[in-house]
Coordinates of C-alpha atoms in Angstrom, one line a residue:
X1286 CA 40.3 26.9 -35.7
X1287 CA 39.9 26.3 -31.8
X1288 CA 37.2 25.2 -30.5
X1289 CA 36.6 28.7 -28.7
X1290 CA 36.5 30.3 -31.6
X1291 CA 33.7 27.5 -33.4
X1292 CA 32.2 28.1 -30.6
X1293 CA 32.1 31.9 -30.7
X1294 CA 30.8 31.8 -34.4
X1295 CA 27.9 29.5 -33.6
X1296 CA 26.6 31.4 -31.2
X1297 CA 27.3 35.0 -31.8
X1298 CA 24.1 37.0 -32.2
X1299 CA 23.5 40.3 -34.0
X1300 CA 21.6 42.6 -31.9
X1301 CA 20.8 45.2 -34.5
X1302 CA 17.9 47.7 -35.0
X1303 CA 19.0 51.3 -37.1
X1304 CA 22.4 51.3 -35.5
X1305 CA 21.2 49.1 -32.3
X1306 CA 24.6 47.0 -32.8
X1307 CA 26.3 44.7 -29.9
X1308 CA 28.5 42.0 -31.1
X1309 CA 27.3 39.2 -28.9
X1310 CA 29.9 36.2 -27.9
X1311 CA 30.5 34.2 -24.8
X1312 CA 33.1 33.7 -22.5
X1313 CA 36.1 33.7 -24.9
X1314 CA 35.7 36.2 -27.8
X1315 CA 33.2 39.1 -26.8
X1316 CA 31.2 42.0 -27.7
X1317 CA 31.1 45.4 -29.2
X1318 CA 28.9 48.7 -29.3
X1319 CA 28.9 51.1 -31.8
X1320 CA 29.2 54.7 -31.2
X1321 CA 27.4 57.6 -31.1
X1322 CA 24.2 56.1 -29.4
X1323 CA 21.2 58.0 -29.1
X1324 CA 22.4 61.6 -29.4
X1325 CA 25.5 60.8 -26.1
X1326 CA 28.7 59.2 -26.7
X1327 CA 28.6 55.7 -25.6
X1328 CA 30.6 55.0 -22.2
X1329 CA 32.9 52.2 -22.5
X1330 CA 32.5 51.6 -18.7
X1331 CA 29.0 50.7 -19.4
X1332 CA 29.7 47.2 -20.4
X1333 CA 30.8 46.5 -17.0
X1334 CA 28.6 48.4 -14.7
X1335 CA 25.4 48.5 -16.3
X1336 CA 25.1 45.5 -18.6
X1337 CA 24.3 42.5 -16.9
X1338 CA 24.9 39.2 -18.3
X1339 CA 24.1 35.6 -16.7
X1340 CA 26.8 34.0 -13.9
X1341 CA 29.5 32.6 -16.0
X1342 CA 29.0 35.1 -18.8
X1343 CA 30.9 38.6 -19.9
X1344 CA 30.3 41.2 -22.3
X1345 CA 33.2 43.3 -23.4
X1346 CA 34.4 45.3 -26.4
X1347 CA 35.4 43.1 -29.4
X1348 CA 34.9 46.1 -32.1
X1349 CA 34.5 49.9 -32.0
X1350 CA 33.8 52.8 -34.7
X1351 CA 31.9 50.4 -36.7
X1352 CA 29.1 52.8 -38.6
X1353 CA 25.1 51.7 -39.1
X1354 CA 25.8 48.1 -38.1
X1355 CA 22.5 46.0 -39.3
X1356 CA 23.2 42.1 -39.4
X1357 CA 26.3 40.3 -38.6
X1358 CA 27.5 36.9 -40.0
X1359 CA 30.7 34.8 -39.4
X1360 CA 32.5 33.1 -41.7
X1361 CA 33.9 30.0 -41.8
X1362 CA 37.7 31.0 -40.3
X1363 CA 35.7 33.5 -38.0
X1364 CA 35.8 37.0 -39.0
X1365 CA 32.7 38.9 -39.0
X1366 CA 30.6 40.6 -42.2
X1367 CA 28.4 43.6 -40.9
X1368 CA 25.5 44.8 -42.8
X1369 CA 25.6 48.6 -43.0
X1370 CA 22.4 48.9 -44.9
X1371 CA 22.7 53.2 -44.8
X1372 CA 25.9 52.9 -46.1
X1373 CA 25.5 50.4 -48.9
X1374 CA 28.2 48.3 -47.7
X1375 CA 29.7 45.3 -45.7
X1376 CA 32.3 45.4 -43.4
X1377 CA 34.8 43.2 -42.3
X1378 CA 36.2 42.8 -38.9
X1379 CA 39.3 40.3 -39.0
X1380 CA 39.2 37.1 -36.9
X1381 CA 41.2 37.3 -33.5
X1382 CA 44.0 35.7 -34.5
X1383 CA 46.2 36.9 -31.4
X1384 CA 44.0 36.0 -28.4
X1385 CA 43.1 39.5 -27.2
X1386 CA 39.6 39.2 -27.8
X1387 CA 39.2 41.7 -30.8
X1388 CA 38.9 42.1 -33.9
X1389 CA 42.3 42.5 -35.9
X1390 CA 41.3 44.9 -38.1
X1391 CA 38.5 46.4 -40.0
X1392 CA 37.8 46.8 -43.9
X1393 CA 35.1 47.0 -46.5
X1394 CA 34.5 44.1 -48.0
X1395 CA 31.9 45.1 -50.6
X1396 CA 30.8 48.4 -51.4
X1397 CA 28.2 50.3 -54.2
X1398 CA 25.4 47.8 -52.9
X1399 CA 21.9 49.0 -52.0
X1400 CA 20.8 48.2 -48.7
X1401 CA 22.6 45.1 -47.9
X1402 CA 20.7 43.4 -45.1
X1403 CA 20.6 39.3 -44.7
X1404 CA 23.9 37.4 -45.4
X1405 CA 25.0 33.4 -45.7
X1406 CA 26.9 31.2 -47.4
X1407 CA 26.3 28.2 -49.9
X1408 CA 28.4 26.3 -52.2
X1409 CA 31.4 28.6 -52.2
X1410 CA 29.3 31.7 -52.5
X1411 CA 28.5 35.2 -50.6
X1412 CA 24.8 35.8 -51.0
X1413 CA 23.5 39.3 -50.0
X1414 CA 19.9 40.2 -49.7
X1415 CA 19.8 43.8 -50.7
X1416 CA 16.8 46.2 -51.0
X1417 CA 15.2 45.3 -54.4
X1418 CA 17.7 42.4 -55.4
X1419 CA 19.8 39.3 -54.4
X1420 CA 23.4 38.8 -55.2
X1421 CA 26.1 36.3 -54.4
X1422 CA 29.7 36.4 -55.1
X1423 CA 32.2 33.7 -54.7
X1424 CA 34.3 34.0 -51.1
X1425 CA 37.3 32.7 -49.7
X1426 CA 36.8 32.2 -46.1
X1427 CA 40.5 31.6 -45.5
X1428 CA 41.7 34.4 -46.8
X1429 CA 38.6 36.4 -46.4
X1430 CA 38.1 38.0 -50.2
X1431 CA 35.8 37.9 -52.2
X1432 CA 36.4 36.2 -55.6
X1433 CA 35.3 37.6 -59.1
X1434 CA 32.3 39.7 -60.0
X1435 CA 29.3 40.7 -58.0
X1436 CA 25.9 39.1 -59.6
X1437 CA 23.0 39.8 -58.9
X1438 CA 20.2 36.4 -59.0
X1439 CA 17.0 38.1 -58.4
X1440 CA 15.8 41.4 -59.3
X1441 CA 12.7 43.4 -58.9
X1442 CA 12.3 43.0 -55.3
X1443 CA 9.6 45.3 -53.6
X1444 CA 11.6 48.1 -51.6
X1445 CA 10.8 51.1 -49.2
X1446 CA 8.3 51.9 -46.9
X1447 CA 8.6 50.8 -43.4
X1448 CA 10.5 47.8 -43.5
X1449 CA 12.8 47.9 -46.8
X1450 CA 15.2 45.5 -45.2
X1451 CA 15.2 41.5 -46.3
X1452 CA 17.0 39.0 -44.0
X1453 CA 18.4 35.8 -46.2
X1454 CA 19.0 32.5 -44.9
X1455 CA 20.1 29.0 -46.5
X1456 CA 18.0 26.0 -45.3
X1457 CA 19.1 22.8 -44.2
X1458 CA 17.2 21.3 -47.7
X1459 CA 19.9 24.0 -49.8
X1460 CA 16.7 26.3 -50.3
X1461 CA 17.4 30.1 -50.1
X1462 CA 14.6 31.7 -47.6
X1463 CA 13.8 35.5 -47.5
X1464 CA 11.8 37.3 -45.1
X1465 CA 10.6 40.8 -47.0
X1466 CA 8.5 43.0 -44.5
X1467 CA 5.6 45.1 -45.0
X1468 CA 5.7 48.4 -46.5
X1469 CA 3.1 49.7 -44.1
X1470 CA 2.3 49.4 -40.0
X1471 CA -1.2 47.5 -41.5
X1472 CA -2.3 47.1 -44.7
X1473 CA -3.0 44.9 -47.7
X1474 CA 0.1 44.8 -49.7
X1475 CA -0.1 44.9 -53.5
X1476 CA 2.4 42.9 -53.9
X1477 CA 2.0 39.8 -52.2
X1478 CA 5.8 38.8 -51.3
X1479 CA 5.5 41.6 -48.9
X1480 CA 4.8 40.2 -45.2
X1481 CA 6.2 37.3 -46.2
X1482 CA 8.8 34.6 -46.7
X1483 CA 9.8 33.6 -49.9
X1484 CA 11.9 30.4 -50.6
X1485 CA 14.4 30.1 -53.6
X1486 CA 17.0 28.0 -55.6
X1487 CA 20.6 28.7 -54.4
X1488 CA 20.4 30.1 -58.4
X1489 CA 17.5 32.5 -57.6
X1490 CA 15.2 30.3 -59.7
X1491 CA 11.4 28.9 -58.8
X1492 CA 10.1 31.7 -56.2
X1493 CA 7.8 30.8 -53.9
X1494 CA 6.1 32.4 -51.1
X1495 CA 6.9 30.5 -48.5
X1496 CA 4.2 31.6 -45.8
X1497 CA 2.7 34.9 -45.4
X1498 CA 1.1 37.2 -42.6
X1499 CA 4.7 37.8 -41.6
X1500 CA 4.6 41.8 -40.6
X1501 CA 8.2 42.3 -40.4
X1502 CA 10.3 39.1 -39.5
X1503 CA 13.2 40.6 -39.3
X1504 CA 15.1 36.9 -37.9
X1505 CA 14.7 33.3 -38.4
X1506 CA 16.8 30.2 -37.3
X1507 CA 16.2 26.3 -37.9
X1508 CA 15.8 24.7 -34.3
X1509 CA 18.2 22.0 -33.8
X1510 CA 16.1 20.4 -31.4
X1511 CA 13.1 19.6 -34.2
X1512 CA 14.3 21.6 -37.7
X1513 CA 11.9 23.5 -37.6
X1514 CA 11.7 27.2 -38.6
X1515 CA 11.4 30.1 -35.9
X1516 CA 10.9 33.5 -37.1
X1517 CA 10.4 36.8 -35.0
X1518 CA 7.8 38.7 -35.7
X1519 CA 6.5 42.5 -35.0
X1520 CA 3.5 43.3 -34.2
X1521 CA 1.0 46.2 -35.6
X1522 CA 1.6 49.9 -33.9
X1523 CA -1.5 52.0 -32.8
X1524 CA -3.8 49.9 -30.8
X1525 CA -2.7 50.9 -27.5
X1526 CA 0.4 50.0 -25.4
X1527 CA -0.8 46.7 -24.7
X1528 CA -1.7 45.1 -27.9
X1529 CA -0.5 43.3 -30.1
X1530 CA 2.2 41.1 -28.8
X1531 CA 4.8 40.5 -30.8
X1532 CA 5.9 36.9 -31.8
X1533 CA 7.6 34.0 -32.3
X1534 CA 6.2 32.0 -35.2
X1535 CA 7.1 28.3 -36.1
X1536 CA 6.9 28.8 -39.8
X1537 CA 5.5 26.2 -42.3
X1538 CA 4.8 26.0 -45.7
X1539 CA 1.4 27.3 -47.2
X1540 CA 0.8 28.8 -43.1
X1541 CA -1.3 32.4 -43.2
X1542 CA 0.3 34.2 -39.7
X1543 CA -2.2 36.4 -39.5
X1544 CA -0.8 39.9 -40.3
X1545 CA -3.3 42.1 -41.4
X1546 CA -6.3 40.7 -40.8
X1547 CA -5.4 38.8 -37.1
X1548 CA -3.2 39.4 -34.0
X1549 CA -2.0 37.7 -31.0
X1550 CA -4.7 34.3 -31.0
X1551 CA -6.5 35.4 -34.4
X1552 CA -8.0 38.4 -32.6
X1553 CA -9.5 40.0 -35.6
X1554 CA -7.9 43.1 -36.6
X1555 CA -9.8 46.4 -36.1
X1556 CA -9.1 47.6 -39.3
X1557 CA -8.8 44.9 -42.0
X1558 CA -10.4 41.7 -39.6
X1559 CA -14.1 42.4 -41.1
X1560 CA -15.1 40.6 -44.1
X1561 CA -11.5 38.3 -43.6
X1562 CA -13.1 35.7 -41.1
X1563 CA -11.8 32.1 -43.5
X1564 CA -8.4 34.1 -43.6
X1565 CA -8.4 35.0 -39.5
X1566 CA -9.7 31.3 -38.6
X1567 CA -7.2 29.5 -40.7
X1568 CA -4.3 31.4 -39.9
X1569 CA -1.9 30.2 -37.5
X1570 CA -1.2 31.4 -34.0
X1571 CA 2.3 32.4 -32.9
X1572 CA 4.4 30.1 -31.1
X1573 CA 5.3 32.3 -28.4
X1574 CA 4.4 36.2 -27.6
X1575 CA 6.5 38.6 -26.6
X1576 CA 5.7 41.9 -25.0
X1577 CA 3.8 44.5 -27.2
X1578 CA 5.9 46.2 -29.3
X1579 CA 9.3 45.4 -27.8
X1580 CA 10.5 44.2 -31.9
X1581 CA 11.9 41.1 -31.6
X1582 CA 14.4 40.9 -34.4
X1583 CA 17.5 39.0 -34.8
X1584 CA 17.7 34.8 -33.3
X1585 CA 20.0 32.6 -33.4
X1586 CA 19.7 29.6 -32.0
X1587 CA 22.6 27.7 -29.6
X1588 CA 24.4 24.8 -30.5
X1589 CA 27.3 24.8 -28.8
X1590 CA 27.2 21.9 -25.8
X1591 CA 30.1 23.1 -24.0
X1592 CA 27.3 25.9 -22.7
X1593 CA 25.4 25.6 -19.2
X1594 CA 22.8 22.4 -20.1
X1595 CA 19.4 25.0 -19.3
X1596 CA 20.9 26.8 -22.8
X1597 CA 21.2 23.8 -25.4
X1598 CA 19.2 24.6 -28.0
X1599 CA 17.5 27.5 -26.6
X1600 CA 17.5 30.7 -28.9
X1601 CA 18.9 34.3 -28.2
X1602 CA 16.6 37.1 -29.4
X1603 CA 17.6 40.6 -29.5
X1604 CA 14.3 43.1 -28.7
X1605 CA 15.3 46.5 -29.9
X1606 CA 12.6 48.2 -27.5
X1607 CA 9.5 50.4 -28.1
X1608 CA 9.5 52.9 -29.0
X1609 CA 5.5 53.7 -29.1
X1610 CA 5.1 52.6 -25.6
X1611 CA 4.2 55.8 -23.0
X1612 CA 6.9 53.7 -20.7
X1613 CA 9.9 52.2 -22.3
X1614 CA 9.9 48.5 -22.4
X1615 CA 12.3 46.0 -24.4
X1616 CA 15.5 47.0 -25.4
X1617 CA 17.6 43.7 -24.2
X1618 CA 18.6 40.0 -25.5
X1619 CA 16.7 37.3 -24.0
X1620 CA 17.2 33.9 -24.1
X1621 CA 14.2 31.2 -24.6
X1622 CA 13.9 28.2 -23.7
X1623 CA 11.5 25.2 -24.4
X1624 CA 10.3 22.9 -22.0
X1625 CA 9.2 19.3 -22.2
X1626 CA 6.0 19.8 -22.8
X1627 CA 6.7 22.3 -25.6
X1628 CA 6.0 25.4 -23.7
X1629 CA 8.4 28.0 -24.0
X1630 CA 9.7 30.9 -21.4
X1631 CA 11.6 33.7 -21.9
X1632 CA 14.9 34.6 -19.7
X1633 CA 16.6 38.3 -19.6
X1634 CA 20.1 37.6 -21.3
X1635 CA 22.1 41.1 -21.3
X1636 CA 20.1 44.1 -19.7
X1637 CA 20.6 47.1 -18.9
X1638 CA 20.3 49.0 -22.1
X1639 CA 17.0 50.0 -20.8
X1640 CA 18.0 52.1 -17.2
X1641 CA 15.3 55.2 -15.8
X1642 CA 14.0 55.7 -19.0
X1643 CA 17.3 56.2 -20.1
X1644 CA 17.9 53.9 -23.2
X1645 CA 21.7 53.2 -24.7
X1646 CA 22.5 50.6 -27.5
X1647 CA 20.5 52.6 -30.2
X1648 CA 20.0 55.5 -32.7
X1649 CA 16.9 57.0 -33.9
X1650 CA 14.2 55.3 -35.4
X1651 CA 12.9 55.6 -39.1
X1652 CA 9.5 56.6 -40.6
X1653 CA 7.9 56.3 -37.5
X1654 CA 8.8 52.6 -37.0
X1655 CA 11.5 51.5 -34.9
X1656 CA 11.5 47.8 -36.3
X1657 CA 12.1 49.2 -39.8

């Protein structure tokens, strides 16, 4: 593989929210928006006159017709799984074997799933966090197939309500992590992995929850600065345009993040902060807030050091946008970056999805919650 395409892999990010898709890569291999958007056609000629990247960066079309788009993972020779959680399926979009900066081809991978959502790879396997289960299947990343059957590890897993999605990651300790969101905009959740991440054995064995007071983190990334976890989070709806922030949280094991009882700096909740004070005192601030209610969801972190040196190990966020804002606010990728002394500021990365009030790069939302 060349080192363009390593590159590319490392540092592609999913920016995905309910058929939000664009197929982030730099320089080399680039991007791709799924169509329709919003109601309108999408305009090809967008990409070029109205999203803006940094100096020395490019967006352009690396896939088209590619349905529901969710969460996007490379494999190890570079071609590209897509989530289509509506679809109950996984796509594949071949590596760019030819050099003209698209995808070779397109096919289903998997199919018959239910709600596919987080993907990785570990020890020769395809794991796939779906709805109310985990599977893996064996996967050759040469050839790209799959190999054998379709298992499924863990059953049983709480599904529907707002966010019914579950991102999956492997850990740097071989751990399987889980973020499952909460079934509610705020509420105390019967079952407790809800809000939450859960950690796993690679076989699905010895749950635990990880942290909790995790709304809806619908990303997470190990920095590669200090290995630690970094999880976006969203913040409660219906308190008013300007609170709560949303977050970034650097998640440890046994933390409380606040979610329901505390937002932003352990503000007690309105609704479920009374009575909770041990809970809101002990529970852990977020790293970094973002703008209310513009949904952080998917980051990835950047490794590759052939980058400008003010983007080595920052991390690319995608904000789908709010939706519950009386003016629009959100709907780009920004990069963040951490300083010496630990503080960290946010930089716009591709804009221009947001225009006038005008808004491209997205579908409707669902249940009255666009970070479902």
């Amino acid at each position: 593989m060349t080192n363009s395409k390593k590159w590319a892999r490392n540092v592609t990010l999913a920016v995905v929210s309910l058929g939000l898709i664009l197929f982030l890569a730099l320089k080399i291999v680039v991007g791709a928006v799924n169509t329709p958007l919003f109601g309108k056609e999408f305009d090809r000629a967008d990409l070029g006159r109205r999203i803006t990247a940094p100096a020395g960066f490019s967006v352009g079309l690396f896939a088209d017709n590619v349905e529901n788009a969710r969460l996007l993972r490379f494999t190890h020779y570079g071609d590209l799984l897509v989530a289509n959680s509506n679809l109950d399926q996984i796509v594949l979009l071949e590596r760019d074997a030819n050099g003209d900066g698209k995808a070779d081809g397109k096919r289903i991978l998997m199919a018959d799933l239910n709600g596919p959502n987080g993907m990785d790879f570990f020890d020769g396997w395809l794991y796939v966090a779906e709805t109310d289960a985990i599977g893996r299947i064996k996967f050759n990343h040469e050839t790209g197939e799959t190999l054998g059957d379709y298992e499924r590890i863990v059953m049983g897993l709480p599904d529907g309500g707002n966010h019914w999605r579950k991102t999956l990651r492997f850990g740097p300790d071989g751990m399987m992590y889980v973020t499952m969101g909460s079934s509610c905009n705020v509420c105390e959740e019967k079952d407790r992995r809800r809000g939450s991440m859960v950690r796993y054995k690679s076989d699905g064995s010895q749950e635990e929850v990880f942290a909790a007071g995790l709304r809806n983190s619908a990303g997470f990334d190990w920095s590669p600065a200090d290995g630690k976890i970094y999880a976006t989070d969203n913040g409660r709806d219906l308190l008013g345009d300007n609170f709560p922030h949303c977050e970034l949280n650097q998640v440890e094991r046994g933390n409380h993040y606040g979610w329901p009882y505390a937002n932003d700096d352990n503000i007690p909740d309105p609704d479920f902060g009374k009575g909770n004070a041990s809970i809101i005192e002990s529970s852990i601030a977020p790293a970094f807030k973002f703008m209310p209610h513009n949904a952080p969801l998917g980051i990835t972190f950047v490794r590759a050091r052939k980058l400008p040196r003010e983007y080595h190990e920052a991390a690319l966020t995608a904000l789908h946008g709010s939706w519950n804002r009386s003016e629009k606010d959100g709907y780009k990728v920004v990069s963040l970056h951490w300083g010496e002394d630990g503080q960290i500021t946010q930089k716009d990365f591709l804009a221009g999805f947001l225009q006038d009030d005008d808004v491209i790069g997205l579908t409707s939302h669902a249940e009255g919650d666009a970070s479902a």
